[in-house]
Amino acid sequence: MSLMMKRLVMMLLGVAGGVVVWPLLLLVESLQTTFSSYLVFSLLEGMLFGLVFGAVFGSFEGIVVSSRRKGLLGLLWGAIFGLSSGALGILLGQQVLFVVAEGVLSGWERGREAGLMFASGLGWGFIGLLVALTEGFRSRSLRKLGVGIAGGLAGGLVGGIALQAFKLSFPGSPWALLGGLVLFGLLLSFFYAFFENRFSWGALKVLTGPLKNKEYHLVKAKMSLGSDPKCDIVLRGYGEVRPVHAWIMMRKGKVVIRREGDASLRVNDRTVEEAQLRREDVIAFGKAKLIYGIFV
């Protein structure tokens, strides 16, 4: 899978998240009068919203590296993280809405509707920001947390306001809700993919075997390569590749690859224990061969 295809898959998953959460929110809205308070109703909406989009973002990495185990574990982690993120996002959004409604807009009649739409959209935006942090927390990577913050802020804010605009423009319309949710998922995943590309320090492209032409962003400060599903870059189906065969990392502004233990590692047909990588360097170990570079 090329990096361009990866971005398209991520955006399609974002759209799918909007489609999946749509009937759940419709069900909750149909039961709104049975809730003890509007806060309880809003919290349930937020938790369902976070559950679905958290699961989507949590599964991204496993889908991209073709690891079913990593994808399922990520989905489970993302769903759990998304539940709490949804509740927290709604609470933060309610506080912003209260401040705007009671304070900032008290004497600004003309902009009241736009301001309230913005404030309500922030609630969804907060959830978007929090669920975009899913992979960063799961992988314990500061760089991926940075991707989540930047992508979540941009995509969550724009997508949240767009979602709220759809809801206010066509009140009570289930199709407007669907359109807003799909747009939210699309924008959130688009901005996440955009900033992941900006935060990466290069990419590896597989040149041989079953994963030929598959590309991997290098985002974490240190990433493992091997056949184990727990590796950051999983190279299954390649003979003589160990569970953890090598590590690629950023060190003092330089990209370095280092073998694990006494594993065989070659860079440009030269056997090495460790080597600094430059664009178009070819890495080989076992039956796998990859090239380092900047791919778009």
JSON list of C-alpha atoms in Angstrom, two decimals, residues 92-217:
[
{"chain": "A", "resi": 92, "resn": "LEU", "atom": "CA", "xyz": [-15.68, 20.50, 27.81]},
{"chain": "A", "resi": 93, "resn": "GLY", "atom": "CA", "xyz": [-18.04, 21.50, 25.02]},
{"chain": "A", "resi": 94, "resn": "GLN", "atom": "CA", "xyz": [-20.86, 22.13, 27.50]},
{"chain": "A", "resi": 95, "resn": "GLN", "atom": "CA", "xyz": [-18.60, 24.44, 29.50]},
{"chain": "A", "resi": 96, "resn": "VAL", "atom": "CA", "xyz": [-17.64, 26.40, 26.39]},
{"chain": "A", "resi": 97, "resn": "LEU", "atom": "CA", "xyz": [-21.29, 26.60, 25.33]},
{"chain": "A", "resi": 98, "resn": "PHE", "atom": "CA", "xyz": [-22.28, 27.90, 28.77]},
{"chain": "A", "resi": 99, "resn": "VAL", "atom": "CA", "xyz": [-19.58, 30.58, 28.75]},
{"chain": "A", "resi": 100, "resn": "VAL", "atom": "CA", "xyz": [-20.43, 31.71, 25.22]},
{"chain": "A", "resi": 101, "resn": "ALA", "atom": "CA", "xyz": [-24.19, 31.69, 25.77]},
{"chain": "A", "resi": 102, "resn": "GLU", "atom": "CA", "xyz": [-24.09, 33.47, 29.13]},
{"chain": "A", "resi": 103, "resn": "GLY", "atom": "CA", "xyz": [-21.19, 35.81, 28.61]},
{"chain": "A", "resi": 104, "resn": "VAL", "atom": "CA", "xyz": [-19.68, 36.58, 25.25]},
{"chain": "A", "resi": 105, "resn": "LEU", "atom": "CA", "xyz": [-22.93, 36.66, 23.27]},
{"chain": "A", "resi": 106, "resn": "SER", "atom": "CA", "xyz": [-25.14, 38.31, 25.89]},
{"chain": "A", "resi": 107, "resn": "GLY", "atom": "CA", "xyz": [-24.99, 41.64, 24.08]},
{"chain": "A", "resi": 108, "resn": "TRP", "atom": "CA", "xyz": [-24.27, 40.46, 20.55]},
{"chain": "A", "resi": 109, "resn": "GLU", "atom": "CA", "xyz": [-27.63, 39.52, 19.08]},
{"chain": "A", "resi": 110, "resn": "ARG", "atom": "CA", "xyz": [-26.60, 39.39, 15.42]},
{"chain": "A", "resi": 111, "resn": "GLY", "atom": "CA", "xyz": [-23.87, 36.86, 15.98]},
{"chain": "A", "resi": 112, "resn": "ARG", "atom": "CA", "xyz": [-25.70, 34.75, 18.55]},
{"chain": "A", "resi": 113, "resn": "GLU", "atom": "CA", "xyz": [-26.66, 31.92, 16.20]},
{"chain": "A", "resi": 114, "resn": "ALA", "atom": "CA", "xyz": [-23.22, 31.71, 14.62]},
{"chain": "A", "resi": 115, "resn": "GLY", "atom": "CA", "xyz": [-21.55, 31.88, 18.01]},
{"chain": "A", "resi": 116, "resn": "LEU", "atom": "CA", "xyz": [-23.70, 29.14, 19.48]},
{"chain": "A", "resi": 117, "resn": "MET", "atom": "CA", "xyz": [-23.08, 26.97, 16.42]},
{"chain": "A", "resi": 118, "resn": "PHE", "atom": "CA", "xyz": [-19.34, 27.50, 16.89]},
{"chain": "A", "resi": 119, "resn": "ALA", "atom": "CA", "xyz": [-19.54, 26.72, 20.61]},
{"chain": "A", "resi": 120, "resn": "SER", "atom": "CA", "xyz": [-21.65, 23.58, 20.06]},
{"chain": "A", "resi": 121, "resn": "GLY", "atom": "CA", "xyz": [-19.32, 22.45, 17.30]},
{"chain": "A", "resi": 122, "resn": "LEU", "atom": "CA", "xyz": [-16.42, 22.75, 19.73]},
{"chain": "A", "resi": 123, "resn": "GLY", "atom": "CA", "xyz": [-17.93, 19.93, 21.78]},
{"chain": "A", "resi": 124, "resn": "TRP", "atom": "CA", "xyz": [-17.66, 17.57, 18.81]},
{"chain": "A", "resi": 125, "resn": "GLY", "atom": "CA", "xyz": [-14.29, 19.11, 18.02]},
{"chain": "A", "resi": 126, "resn": "PHE", "atom": "CA", "xyz": [-12.98, 18.27, 21.50]},
{"chain": "A", "resi": 127, "resn": "ILE", "atom": "CA", "xyz": [-13.97, 14.65, 20.96]},
{"chain": "A", "resi": 128, "resn": "GLY", "atom": "CA", "xyz": [-12.22, 14.68, 17.58]},
{"chain": "A", "resi": 129, "resn": "LEU", "atom": "CA", "xyz": [-9.06, 16.03, 19.20]},
{"chain": "A", "resi": 130, "resn": "LEU", "atom": "CA", "xyz": [-9.09, 13.41, 21.94]},
{"chain": "A", "resi": 131, "resn": "VAL", "atom": "CA", "xyz": [-9.77, 10.40, 19.69]},
{"chain": "A", "resi": 132, "resn": "ALA", "atom": "CA", "xyz": [-7.01, 11.58, 17.33]},
{"chain": "A", "resi": 133, "resn": "LEU", "atom": "CA", "xyz": [-4.61, 11.06, 20.25]},
{"chain": "A", "resi": 134, "resn": "THR", "atom": "CA", "xyz": [-5.53, 7.36, 20.44]},
{"chain": "A", "resi": 135, "resn": "GLU", "atom": "CA", "xyz": [-2.55, 6.01, 18.50]},
{"chain": "A", "resi": 136, "resn": "GLY", "atom": "CA", "xyz": [-0.10, 8.37, 20.21]},
{"chain": "A", "resi": 137, "resn": "PHE", "atom": "CA", "xyz": [-1.08, 7.10, 23.65]},
{"chain": "A", "resi": 138, "resn": "ARG", "atom": "CA", "xyz": [-1.20, 3.48, 22.52]},
{"chain": "A", "resi": 139, "resn": "SER", "atom": "CA", "xyz": [2.27, 3.60, 21.00]},
{"chain": "A", "resi": 140, "resn": "ARG", "atom": "CA", "xyz": [3.66, 5.92, 23.71]},
{"chain": "A", "resi": 141, "resn": "SER", "atom": "CA", "xyz": [5.10, 8.14, 21.00]},
{"chain": "A", "resi": 142, "resn": "LEU", "atom": "CA", "xyz": [5.47, 11.89, 21.53]},
{"chain": "A", "resi": 143, "resn": "ARG", "atom": "CA", "xyz": [5.72, 12.41, 17.79]},
{"chain": "A", "resi": 144, "resn": "LYS", "atom": "CA", "xyz": [2.43, 10.58, 17.18]},
{"chain": "A", "resi": 145, "resn": "LEU", "atom": "CA", "xyz": [0.85, 12.57, 19.98]},
{"chain": "A", "resi": 146, "resn": "GLY", "atom": "CA", "xyz": [1.95, 15.66, 18.06]},
{"chain": "A", "resi": 147, "resn": "VAL", "atom": "CA", "xyz": [0.25, 14.29, 14.94]},
{"chain": "A", "resi": 148, "resn": "GLY", "atom": "CA", "xyz": [-2.91, 13.68, 16.95]},
{"chain": "A", "resi": 149, "resn": "ILE", "atom": "CA", "xyz": [-2.90, 17.15, 18.49]},
{"chain": "A", "resi": 150, "resn": "ALA", "atom": "CA", "xyz": [-2.34, 18.95, 15.18]},
{"chain": "A", "resi": 151, "resn": "GLY", "atom": "CA", "xyz": [-4.68, 16.74, 13.15]},
{"chain": "A", "resi": 152, "resn": "GLY", "atom": "CA", "xyz": [-7.28, 16.59, 15.90]},
{"chain": "A", "resi": 153, "resn": "LEU", "atom": "CA", "xyz": [-7.31, 20.34, 16.45]},
{"chain": "A", "resi": 154, "resn": "ALA", "atom": "CA", "xyz": [-7.67, 21.14, 12.75]},
{"chain": "A", "resi": 155, "resn": "GLY", "atom": "CA", "xyz": [-9.96, 18.29, 11.73]},
{"chain": "A", "resi": 156, "resn": "GLY", "atom": "CA", "xyz": [-11.95, 18.20, 14.96]},
{"chain": "A", "resi": 157, "resn": "LEU", "atom": "CA", "xyz": [-12.63, 21.92, 14.99]},
{"chain": "A", "resi": 158, "resn": "VAL", "atom": "CA", "xyz": [-13.55, 22.25, 11.30]},
{"chain": "A", "resi": 159, "resn": "GLY", "atom": "CA", "xyz": [-15.43, 18.95, 11.27]},
{"chain": "A", "resi": 160, "resn": "GLY", "atom": "CA", "xyz": [-17.24, 19.71, 14.52]},
{"chain": "A", "resi": 161, "resn": "ILE", "atom": "CA", "xyz": [-18.44, 23.09, 13.30]},
{"chain": "A", "resi": 162, "resn": "ALA", "atom": "CA", "xyz": [-19.50, 21.55, 9.97]},
{"chain": "A", "resi": 163, "resn": "LEU", "atom": "CA", "xyz": [-21.44, 18.84, 11.81]},
{"chain": "A", "resi": 164, "resn": "GLN", "atom": "CA", "xyz": [-23.22, 21.37, 14.00]},
{"chain": "A", "resi": 165, "resn": "ALA", "atom": "CA", "xyz": [-23.96, 23.57, 10.97]},
{"chain": "A", "resi": 166, "resn": "PHE", "atom": "CA", "xyz": [-25.67, 20.62, 9.25]},
{"chain": "A", "resi": 167, "resn": "LYS", "atom": "CA", "xyz": [-27.74, 19.90, 12.37]},
{"chain": "A", "resi": 168, "resn": "LEU", "atom": "CA", "xyz": [-28.84, 23.52, 12.79]},
{"chain": "A", "resi": 169, "resn": "SER", "atom": "CA", "xyz": [-29.52, 24.13, 9.10]},
{"chain": "A", "resi": 170, "resn": "PHE", "atom": "CA", "xyz": [-31.79, 21.09, 8.83]},
{"chain": "A", "resi": 171, "resn": "PRO", "atom": "CA", "xyz": [-33.15, 20.48, 12.35]},
{"chain": "A", "resi": 172, "resn": "GLY", "atom": "CA", "xyz": [-34.52, 17.01, 12.87]},
{"chain": "A", "resi": 173, "resn": "SER", "atom": "CA", "xyz": [-33.34, 15.71, 9.48]},
{"chain": "A", "resi": 174, "resn": "PRO", "atom": "CA", "xyz": [-31.62, 12.31, 9.78]},
{"chain": "A", "resi": 175, "resn": "TRP", "atom": "CA", "xyz": [-29.94, 12.87, 6.41]},
{"chain": "A", "resi": 176, "resn": "ALA", "atom": "CA", "xyz": [-28.44, 16.15, 7.57]},
{"chain": "A", "resi": 177, "resn": "LEU", "atom": "CA", "xyz": [-27.04, 14.33, 10.59]},
{"chain": "A", "resi": 178, "resn": "LEU", "atom": "CA", "xyz": [-25.57, 11.66, 8.31]},
{"chain": "A", "resi": 179, "resn": "GLY", "atom": "CA", "xyz": [-24.02, 14.31, 6.05]},
{"chain": "A", "resi": 180, "resn": "GLY", "atom": "CA", "xyz": [-22.50, 16.10, 9.03]},
{"chain": "A", "resi": 181, "resn": "LEU", "atom": "CA", "xyz": [-21.09, 12.90, 10.52]},
{"chain": "A", "resi": 182, "resn": "VAL", "atom": "CA", "xyz": [-19.59, 11.78, 7.21]},
{"chain": "A", "resi": 183, "resn": "LEU", "atom": "CA", "xyz": [-18.01, 15.20, 6.70]},
{"chain": "A", "resi": 184, "resn": "PHE", "atom": "CA", "xyz": [-16.68, 15.15, 10.26]},
{"chain": "A", "resi": 185, "resn": "GLY", "atom": "CA", "xyz": [-15.06, 11.74, 9.77]},
{"chain": "A", "resi": 186, "resn": "LEU", "atom": "CA", "xyz": [-13.63, 12.76, 6.41]},
{"chain": "A", "resi": 187, "resn": "LEU", "atom": "CA", "xyz": [-12.12, 16.01, 7.72]},
{"chain": "A", "resi": 188, "resn": "LEU", "atom": "CA", "xyz": [-10.72, 14.47, 10.90]},
{"chain": "A", "resi": 189, "resn": "SER", "atom": "CA", "xyz": [-9.00, 11.62, 9.06]},
{"chain": "A", "resi": 190, "resn": "PHE", "atom": "CA", "xyz": [-7.81, 13.93, 6.26]},
{"chain": "A", "resi": 191, "resn": "PHE", "atom": "CA", "xyz": [-6.09, 16.33, 8.65]},
{"chain": "A", "resi": 192, "resn": "TYR", "atom": "CA", "xyz": [-4.66, 13.45, 10.67]},
{"chain": "A", "resi": 193, "resn": "ALA", "atom": "CA", "xyz": [-3.13, 11.94, 7.52]},
{"chain": "A", "resi": 194, "resn": "PHE", "atom": "CA", "xyz": [-1.92, 15.38, 6.41]},
{"chain": "A", "resi": 195, "resn": "PHE", "atom": "CA", "xyz": [-0.06, 16.06, 9.64]},
{"chain": "A", "resi": 196, "resn": "GLU", "atom": "CA", "xyz": [1.27, 12.52, 9.87]},
{"chain": "A", "resi": 197, "resn": "ASN", "atom": "CA", "xyz": [3.02, 13.19, 6.58]},
{"chain": "A", "resi": 198, "resn": "ARG", "atom": "CA", "xyz": [4.37, 16.51, 7.90]},
{"chain": "A", "resi": 199, "resn": "PHE", "atom": "CA", "xyz": [5.62, 14.97, 11.15]},
{"chain": "A", "resi": 200, "resn": "SER", "atom": "CA", "xyz": [7.33, 11.97, 9.54]},
{"chain": "A", "resi": 201, "resn": "TRP", "atom": "CA", "xyz": [11.09, 11.87, 9.04]},
{"chain": "A", "resi": 202, "resn": "GLY", "atom": "CA", "xyz": [10.96, 9.69, 5.97]},
{"chain": "A", "resi": 203, "resn": "ALA", "atom": "CA", "xyz": [9.52, 6.40, 4.80]},
{"chain": "A", "resi": 204, "resn": "LEU", "atom": "CA", "xyz": [10.49, 2.85, 3.95]},
{"chain": "A", "resi": 205, "resn": "LYS", "atom": "CA", "xyz": [9.29, 1.15, 0.78]},
{"chain": "A", "resi": 206, "resn": "VAL", "atom": "CA", "xyz": [9.37, -2.63, 0.40]},
{"chain": "A", "resi": 207, "resn": "LEU", "atom": "CA", "xyz": [11.05, -3.74, -2.83]},
{"chain": "A", "resi": 208, "resn": "THR", "atom": "CA", "xyz": [10.52, -7.51, -2.77]},
{"chain": "A", "resi": 209, "resn": "GLY", "atom": "CA", "xyz": [8.16, -10.28, -1.72]},
{"chain": "A", "resi": 210, "resn": "PRO", "atom": "CA", "xyz": [4.51, -10.31, -0.66]},
{"chain": "A", "resi": 211, "resn": "LEU", "atom": "CA", "xyz": [4.58, -6.72, 0.62]},
{"chain": "A", "resi": 212, "resn": "LYS", "atom": "CA", "xyz": [6.28, -5.29, -2.48]},
{"chain": "A", "resi": 213, "resn": "ASN", "atom": "CA", "xyz": [5.58, -1.54, -2.99]},
{"chain": "A", "resi": 214, "resn": "LYS", "atom": "CA", "xyz": [4.10, -1.18, 0.50]},
{"chain": "A", "resi": 215, "resn": "GLU", "atom": "CA", "xyz": [5.26, 2.04, 2.16]},
{"chain": "A", "resi": 216, "resn": "TYR", "atom": "CA", "xyz": [5.63, 2.90, 5.83]},
{"chain": "A", "resi": 217, "resn": "HIS", "atom": "CA", "xyz": [5.80, 6.34, 7.40]}
]
